[in-house]
Short mmCIF file of C-alpha atoms in Angstrom, two decimals:
data_model
loop_
_atom_site.label_atom_id
_atom_site.label_comp_id
_atom_site.label_asym_id
_atom_site.label_seq_id
_atom_site.Cartn_x
_atom_site.Cartn_y
_atom_site.Cartn_z
CA GLU A 1116 3.41 16.75 -4.88
CA PRO A 1117 6.60 14.68 -4.52
CA GLU A 1118 6.69 11.31 -6.22
CA VAL A 1119 8.30 7.94 -5.82
CA THR A 1120 9.48 6.69 -9.20
CA GLN A 1121 9.75 3.05 -10.16
CA THR A 1122 11.31 1.49 -13.24
CA PRO A 1123 10.51 -0.44 -15.27
CA SER A 1124 6.73 -0.30 -15.27
CA HIS A 1125 6.51 -3.83 -16.62
CA GLN A 1126 9.15 -6.58 -16.57
CA VAL A 1127 8.82 -10.01 -18.10
CA THR A 1128 11.41 -12.59 -17.14
CA GLN A 1129 11.97 -16.30 -17.48
CA MET A 1130 11.75 -18.50 -14.43
CA GLY A 1131 15.11 -18.80 -12.74
CA GLN A 1132 16.40 -15.46 -13.98
CA GLU A 1133 17.49 -12.63 -11.75
CA VAL A 1134 15.54 -9.40 -11.80
CA ILE A 1135 16.28 -5.99 -10.27
CA LEU A 1136 13.42 -3.62 -9.67
CA ARG A 1137 14.43 -0.01 -9.24
CA CYS A 1138 12.98 2.79 -7.22
CA VAL A 1139 13.86 6.40 -6.60
CA PRO A 1140 12.31 7.45 -3.27
CA ILE A 1141 11.52 10.99 -2.32
CA SER A 1142 14.80 12.71 -1.60
CA ASN A 1143 14.40 13.71 2.06
CA HIS A 1144 12.66 10.56 3.17
CA LEU A 1145 14.27 8.23 5.66
CA TYR A 1146 12.26 5.00 5.49
CA PHE A 1147 11.94 2.88 2.42
CA TYR A 1148 9.73 -0.10 1.74
CA TRP A 1149 8.84 -2.75 -0.77
CA TYR A 1150 5.36 -4.19 -0.95
CA ARG A 1151 3.82 -6.58 -3.47
CA GLN A 1152 0.35 -7.33 -4.70
CA ILE A 1153 -0.36 -10.64 -6.37
CA LEU A 1154 -3.26 -10.31 -8.77
CA GLY A 1155 -6.55 -10.42 -6.88
CA GLN A 1156 -4.89 -10.45 -3.49
CA LYS A 1157 -4.04 -7.86 -0.86
CA VAL A 1158 -1.02 -5.61 -0.78
CA GLU A 1159 1.66 -7.39 1.29
CA PHE A 1160 4.65 -5.95 3.11
CA LEU A 1161 7.99 -7.34 2.03
CA VAL A 1162 10.73 -5.29 3.68
CA SER A 1163 11.54 -1.98 5.29
CA PHE A 1164 14.91 -0.26 5.10
CA TYR A 1165 16.24 2.52 7.36
CA ASN A 1166 19.68 3.90 7.93
CA ASN A 1167 21.15 1.68 5.22
CA GLU A 1168 19.93 -1.56 6.64
CA ILE A 1169 16.87 -3.75 6.73
CA SER A 1170 14.70 -2.84 9.73
CA GLU A 1171 12.01 -5.44 9.24
CA LYS A 1172 11.17 -8.15 6.74
CA SER A 1173 8.25 -10.47 6.19
CA GLU A 1174 8.21 -14.21 5.78
CA ILE A 1175 7.91 -13.66 2.04
CA PHE A 1176 11.31 -11.94 1.97
CA ASP A 1177 13.49 -15.06 1.94
CA ASP A 1178 17.06 -15.56 0.76
CA GLN A 1179 16.00 -15.07 -2.86
CA PHE A 1180 15.28 -11.40 -2.12
CA SER A 1181 17.66 -8.59 -1.34
CA VAL A 1182 17.52 -4.81 -1.17
CA GLU A 1183 20.13 -2.15 -1.35
CA ARG A 1184 20.55 1.56 -1.67
CA PRO A 1185 23.78 1.71 -3.63
CA ASP A 1186 24.18 5.38 -4.30
CA GLY A 1187 22.00 7.26 -1.82
CA SER A 1188 19.19 7.79 -4.29
CA ASN A 1189 18.16 4.49 -5.88
CA PHE A 1190 16.55 1.75 -3.79
CA THR A 1191 16.54 -1.63 -5.49
CA LEU A 1192 14.85 -4.97 -4.96
CA LYS A 1193 16.62 -7.98 -6.39
CA ILE A 1194 15.12 -11.40 -6.87
CA ARG A 1195 17.90 -13.84 -7.51
CA SER A 1196 16.09 -16.76 -9.12
CA THR A 1197 12.52 -15.88 -10.02
CA LYS A 1198 9.67 -18.32 -9.57
CA LEU A 1199 6.27 -18.28 -11.23
CA GLU A 1200 4.71 -17.26 -7.93
CA ASP A 1201 6.83 -14.11 -7.84
CA SER A 1202 4.59 -12.68 -10.55
CA ALA A 1203 3.01 -9.63 -8.93
CA MET A 1204 2.89 -5.89 -8.82
CA TYR A 1205 5.77 -4.62 -6.70
CA PHE A 1206 5.38 -1.24 -5.02
CA CYS A 1207 8.17 0.83 -3.61
CA ALA A 1208 7.29 3.32 -0.92
CA SER A 1209 9.07 5.96 1.14
CA ARG A 1210 8.14 7.73 4.31
CA ARG A 1211 9.15 10.67 6.42
CA GLY A 1212 6.93 11.26 9.40
CA GLY A 1213 3.38 10.01 9.12
CA ARG A 1214 2.80 9.84 5.41
CA THR A 1215 3.87 6.98 3.14
CA PHE A 1216 4.16 7.69 -0.59
CA PHE A 1217 3.91 4.86 -3.06
CA GLY A 1218 5.36 4.50 -6.50
CA GLN A 1219 3.31 3.42 -9.50
CA GLY A 1220 4.56 -0.11 -9.23
CA THR A 1221 6.44 -2.55 -11.43
CA ARG A 1222 4.40 -5.39 -12.82
CA LEU A 1223 6.64 -8.46 -12.82
CA THR A 1224 5.58 -11.39 -14.94
CA VAL A 1225 7.57 -14.61 -14.62
CA VAL A 1226 7.07 -17.04 -17.48
CA ALA B 1124 -0.79 -11.51 13.78
CA GLN B 1125 -2.11 -8.05 13.16
CA SER B 1126 -4.66 -7.89 10.41
CA VAL B 1127 -7.06 -5.58 8.56
CA SER B 1128 -10.39 -6.80 7.22
CA GLN B 1129 -12.49 -5.22 4.52
CA HIS B 1130 -15.90 -6.80 4.23
CA ASN B 1131 -17.02 -5.53 0.84
CA HIS B 1132 -14.98 -6.86 -2.04
CA HIS B 1133 -17.07 -5.38 -4.82
CA VAL B 1134 -19.48 -2.46 -4.58
CA ILE B 1135 -21.59 -1.11 -7.43
CA LEU B 1136 -23.34 2.23 -6.97
CA SER B 1137 -25.09 4.75 -9.10
CA GLU B 1138 -23.86 8.30 -9.19
CA ALA B 1139 -25.06 10.42 -6.27
CA ALA B 1140 -25.53 7.37 -4.06
CA SER B 1141 -23.94 7.36 -0.63
CA LEU B 1142 -20.94 5.16 0.07
CA GLU B 1143 -19.76 3.35 3.14
CA LEU B 1144 -16.92 0.84 3.02
CA GLY B 1145 -16.20 -1.20 6.09
CA CYS B 1146 -12.80 -1.70 7.68
CA ASN B 1147 -11.89 -3.50 10.88
CA TYR B 1148 -8.46 -3.92 12.37
CA SER B 1149 -7.15 -6.29 15.00
CA TYR B 1150 -6.17 -5.20 18.45
CA GLY B 1151 -2.50 -4.39 18.96
CA GLY B 1152 -2.28 -1.26 21.02
CA THR B 1153 -1.89 2.19 19.51
CA VAL B 1154 -2.83 2.13 15.87
CA ASN B 1155 -2.63 4.50 12.95
CA LEU B 1156 -5.22 4.01 10.25
CA PHE B 1157 -5.30 4.89 6.57
CA TRP B 1158 -7.43 4.68 3.51
CA TYR B 1159 -5.70 4.48 0.15
CA VAL B 1160 -7.25 4.64 -3.30
CA GLN B 1161 -5.91 3.12 -6.49
CA TYR B 1162 -7.43 4.43 -9.67
CA PRO B 1163 -7.20 2.20 -12.77
CA GLY B 1164 -3.61 2.19 -13.98
CA GLN B 1165 -2.36 4.45 -11.24
CA HIS B 1166 -0.47 4.14 -7.96
CA LEU B 1167 -1.78 4.00 -4.45
CA GLN B 1168 -2.78 7.40 -3.18
CA LEU B 1169 -3.55 8.42 0.38
CA LEU B 1170 -7.16 9.48 0.88
CA LEU B 1171 -6.99 10.13 4.58
CA LYS B 1172 -5.37 9.04 7.82
CA TYR B 1173 -6.07 8.87 11.51
CA PHE B 1174 -3.40 9.14 14.18
CA SER B 1175 -5.20 10.62 17.18
CA GLY B 1176 -7.69 13.29 18.19
CA ASP B 1177 -11.03 13.82 16.47
CA PRO B 1178 -12.24 10.36 15.42
CA LEU B 1179 -14.02 11.78 12.37
CA VAL B 1180 -11.35 12.38 9.76
CA LYS B 1181 -11.89 14.28 6.58
CA GLY B 1182 -9.80 13.52 3.53
CA ILE B 1183 -9.51 14.54 -0.07
CA LYS B 1184 -12.28 14.45 -2.66
CA GLY B 1185 -15.08 14.61 -0.09
CA PHE B 1186 -14.18 11.36 1.69
CA GLU B 1187 -14.32 10.95 5.44
CA ALA B 1188 -13.79 8.11 7.85
CA GLU B 1189 -14.79 7.48 11.44
CA PHE B 1190 -12.55 5.77 13.95
CA ILE B 1191 -14.64 3.80 16.45
CA LYS B 1192 -12.27 2.36 18.96
CA SER B 1193 -14.83 0.13 20.67
CA LYS B 1194 -15.64 -1.57 17.35
CA PHE B 1195 -12.07 -1.62 16.01
CA SER B 1196 -13.46 0.01 12.93
CA PHE B 1197 -12.44 2.74 10.49
CA ASN B 1198 -15.19 2.94 7.89
CA LEU B 1199 -14.86 5.14 4.83
CA ARG B 1200 -17.79 7.28 3.77
CA LYS B 1201 -18.79 9.65 1.04
CA PRO B 1202 -22.27 11.22 0.89
CA SER B 1203 -22.53 11.33 -2.90
CA VAL B 1204 -20.26 9.37 -5.19
CA GLN B 1205 -19.22 10.33 -8.69
CA TRP B 1206 -18.27 8.23 -11.70
CA SER B 1207 -14.66 9.35 -11.14
CA ASP B 1208 -14.65 7.58 -7.78
CA THR B 1209 -14.48 4.24 -9.60
CA ALA B 1210 -11.35 2.70 -8.11
CA GLU B 1211 -10.09 0.18 -5.61
CA TYR B 1212 -10.02 1.30 -2.01
CA PHE B 1213 -7.63 -0.11 0.55
CA CYS B 1214 -7.77 0.24 4.31
CA ALA B 1215 -4.42 -0.03 6.05
CA ALA B 1216 -3.09 0.10 9.58
CA ALA B 1217 0.26 0.60 11.27
CA TRP B 1218 0.70 -0.35 14.89
CA ALA B 1219 2.98 1.07 17.58
CA GLY B 1220 6.37 2.09 16.23
CA PHE B 1221 4.80 2.87 12.87
CA GLN B 1222 6.82 0.71 10.56
CA LYS B 1223 5.07 -1.35 7.97
CA LEU B 1224 1.52 -0.91 6.76
CA VAL B 1225 -0.82 -3.87 6.90
CA PHE B 1226 -3.45 -3.69 4.18
CA GLY B 1227 -6.92 -5.08 3.82
CA THR B 1228 -7.90 -7.01 0.73
CA GLY B 1229 -9.36 -3.97 -0.93
CA THR B 1230 -12.82 -3.02 -2.17
CA ARG B 1231 -13.41 -2.50 -5.84
CA LEU B 1232 -15.93 0.28 -6.33
CA LEU B 1233 -17.76 0.77 -9.60
CA VAL B 1234 -19.86 3.90 -9.98
CA SER B 1235 -22.24 3.84 -12.90
CA PRO B 1236 -23.17 7.16 -14.52
#
């Protein structure tokens, strides 16, 4: 079965630092997403990306966040200046048709 | 705002017991419904989905779910659970246009041998 790949699996960063979370979606998929799950809470939608632009974003996805697909394969989420409350599991997902595939997640810990 | 509710946060069952996990979604027109499972240390995996047609949907690993439109529900069932079903189960919905998924809070299932 095809897979969405995320790196790194765990990232520890100091508050105020920039982090980039990387994802390789499934190659023939057209829609890409980032979700996050704060420990003990529900999985929350952050942003969707289609045709090289953001198609929808949540209230969480403020100016500190950005996404890009620089080379047609990688799909990255950047947090410019991390805050303690950004600590969460971040899931990348891709979709073609009716099925969304999720990556294994990157656990981000902000200290 | 569209939402998904899961009523059971933690469920503990013995092997061979029957399972039913509740899920309700808010009204918002045409809806697509999903159950995902997350085994310890692994990523979210799709168990089953409902788009249209037969409201009783069968998924992988013996799971099924029933879409009851009048109750805005999509409960997950399994007649006989196994220890390997220990995981967290998430109900999710996507409304018209099928963009983002909205997830419930999840139900942590522990099956004791």
